[in-house]
Amino acid sequence: MKLDKLFQTLLLTGAVVVVVNTPAKGEEVREDIQGKSSTQRVGESALDEKVAVTEKTFASSKSPVLAPSNQKSRLFKSQLASSLQKAKSDKTSKNIRQISEIELPATSAQMLVQTPTPTNPSNPEPRSGDQVVAITSVKANATNRGVEVILETTQGTRLQVTNRSAGNNFIADVSGGQLRLPSGEAFTFRSEKPTAVITEITVTNIDANTVRVTVVGEKALPTVELFDDDAGLVFGITSVAIATQAPQQPQTPQTQEKPASETPQEQPTAPPDQPIELVVTGEQDGYNVRNATTATKTDTPLRDIPQSIQVIPNQVIRDQNVNRLQDAVRNNAPGVSQFSNQSQAFVIRGFRQDFNLRNGFRSGSTATKDVDLADVDHIEVLRGPASVLLGQLQPGGVINTVTKQPLSEPYYSVKFTGGQFSFYRPELDLSGPLTNDGSLKYRLNLAYQNNGSFRDFVSEDRFFVAPVLQWNIGKNTTLTVDFSYTYNNPTLDYGVVALSDGSLVLPINRALFYPSLDQVTVEQYQASYRLEHKFSDNWELRNGFSFYSAKQSGGYTYVEDDFRDDRFLDKLYADDLFIDQDYRMQTDLTGKFTTGSIRHQLLIGFELGRSTGYFTSGTALLPTIDIFNPNYNVTRPDVQIDNYGTNFTDTLGIYIQDQIDITDNLHLLVGGRFDFSEQYDSFGTFSQGDQAFSPRVGIVYQPIKPISLYASYSQSFNPVIGRSRTNSVFEPERGTQYEVGVKADITNTVSATLAAFEITKSNVLTSDPADPINFSIQVGEQRSKGFEFTIGGEILPGWNILAGYAYTDARVTEDNRIPVGTFLRNVPKNAANLWTTYEIQSGDYKGLGFGLGLVFVGEQQADFPNSNFQVPSYVRTDAALFYRRDNWRLGINVNNLFDVEYYETASRRTVVYPGAPTNVQATISYEF
């Protein structure tokens, strides 16, 4: 879940009520912050006395019909000016009866079909000082004349409603509200064909503070009235058949008391008190996420951002049952590959990114050894340069993990996974308020994992804990403090080797290290706070600080590049201590304002950072390993620490960005960042300062609402340490990208992106022709170009899909040593993925689901410069079977279903990582 939206889950519950003329079958499509997605059917027979969502604690007895004495008529904003005097004089509008009891006189006031409404802004702002109101449930009840669809909120009077019409569509935007279940999950209500003359009714979040009610008439515009009630707002929606009958009988209002069901085509399908059938399925935080923060630092719809961004939602992570960042990315982000199995550094659009982000902050100066997904809500993959807001980066892109946040209602989840290779992993997820008023909330994620491997002598023992506290200091100020700790005792495994002819002949389980020498432990600490204060609806100040520390210590076997006679591999024993620490402070001021008819969302901020890297290291020679007949008996050698030091990097970045809405369908994004960095060591042997400006310009044009055409230009920078033969300091590497693309909301629940790009990285180091052994010069250039396609969402109720394809051509274009045309390492030209699940919606097998996944990775170059060794292409098939019942979920995941032998990646020909054979895991979880 995105951060700006998370704060909306902290608010109290209330109600918005939509009253429809006839019964309907509705769908609640919920977005699950914990990654829960479920399908439940409610009120399956006339004998049912409950409306219940069995998957969640979301049950109640039949909602009573709204008390007539509590309803008060209210005008839409667009009707207010012309009808204010009439409303003041109409005493009866302040106390009206139940919809089923209402007489419809010919002079009925606020009939929308009789009152023209101007087009209102599509994104109205809440009133100054107001927090977003949580609408916590949607319920539907049949009445004598129709059905009531209730969106519950006790703060309905705080909501502002503006309306308009488009063809046969009535559209009401409820400003200041969000559809959120008590557990914090967003959802959408949808009722298809409730009557013969109404095609569809939907209630959905359209942005971070607006709910849209849409009523689609089949042949004409429906009529709508708005009322206030103690339970919230009431939209009285009358089909055109009734609306047009009223004026014909002005003197006989009694005839209008007859239910519309007397008209054959509008005959109710259920008795008045029969609960309406609701279907709940995953949507936004299911497989289709519409907003992201990584690219703009604002909660902006993806369709309005001129850059390719893919979100891997929590439901996908859960359905695939992955717990490592690299697995989630490899399965679902085509064109993104892992550089090494020893870190979670990724190659994006052809260029290696050495670190990742956590909630928008760097997680160290290098990629962390381990990112546990126990507390991760979703993963955002930003493709292309991001220096405009994030500073020094490689130009290919960056990955941001967004963590789970505290919920406003108690939530408890326990989960256990067991599987092959001695794998077992219990998890605990707890959340809820700590105070009666709900101002202080918490979340706690715990996980323990112990597993072996298909690789000989390889194992892992890991513990993870992540508490979060969130305090609503006032209605405009929120403080969130989080912490995480990871302890890991992994085996440093460097895989297998390729022979001189490029072949891979060793069994994939063969260990090429000395197990008795492995004593590595890794500890990671992360702590941060985020303070947010709203001065008004339009202006907000955010301040955050993050501290990260990773410590790796112990001895292990290190692989040398010397590989003789295609048989003997030299090894070293290394005893190291690495302590990587990173301190970051970010302060952002965001504001919304207009200049004439043009709307702006301005972001001004700065970031201060310091990264330190402390190390000690000692090595000793070990006996050579015979790869075909290894002898693992070896004595631990004595090691003298002969290398140590501390490196420092201090950075300051000042950035500005303006998101400009020139018109409703033309958006401009302009921004830039000035960076200043200084790097030095504790011995004073080197010191280097760099500065750079990184711009970004993008435009989005939406010829029709579901389609966004975009183009963008952006740059990146990354410092290069060292000096040339003439003692001049190296300039930073610069990346320049041109990108064009199309984003489409194919349906309300399925979105797709097609992007084409070209990235050029300049100032790349290459050999100095005057002294190629000792010095380098910056005349090298590398270029990556290609295109990507991704699609995700719910095709039909219960049927989800996440798929993509990427073509990447990344090679050397200028160099003094490496031949022009050489392909960059670990970059498959072609890559594709498909993951789809289907959950049965009704009947005896309701809750039973199936999943199927395909991952294709094309051939990759493993050596640079290229050689005769390439990591071969592969296709891997995964499958899943799960069953959901009440609060229980049982699942079986089979990875590599057909037991294909494949290799994931290679750092060089002496370090090649095989993929796992068929692997079965079973999971059971319970939520309460």
PDB file of C-alpha atoms in Angstrom, residues 593-600 661-664:
ATOM      1  CA  PHE A 593      -2.000  25.704  -6.473  1.00  0.00           C
ATOM      2  CA  THR A 594      -3.300  27.112  -9.732  1.00  0.00           C
ATOM      3  CA  THR A 595      -2.092  29.719 -12.170  1.00  0.00           C
ATOM      4  CA  GLY A 596      -5.192  30.658 -14.089  1.00  0.00           C
ATOM      5  CA  SER A 597      -6.725  27.431 -15.326  1.00  0.00           C
ATOM      6  CA  ILE A 598      -3.481  25.448 -14.945  1.00  0.00           C
ATOM      7  CA  ARG A 599      -3.091  23.247 -11.860  1.00  0.00           C
ATOM      8  CA  HIS A 600       0.282  22.597 -10.220  1.00  0.00           C
ATOM      9  CA  ASP A 661      -2.066  19.807 -15.374  1.00  0.00           C
ATOM     10  CA  ILE A 662      -2.343  22.068 -18.393  1.00  0.00           C
ATOM     11  CA  THR A 663      -5.773  20.614 -19.115  1.00  0.00           C
ATOM     12  CA  ASP A 664      -7.629  17.599 -17.758  1.00  0.00           C
TER      13      ASP A 664
END
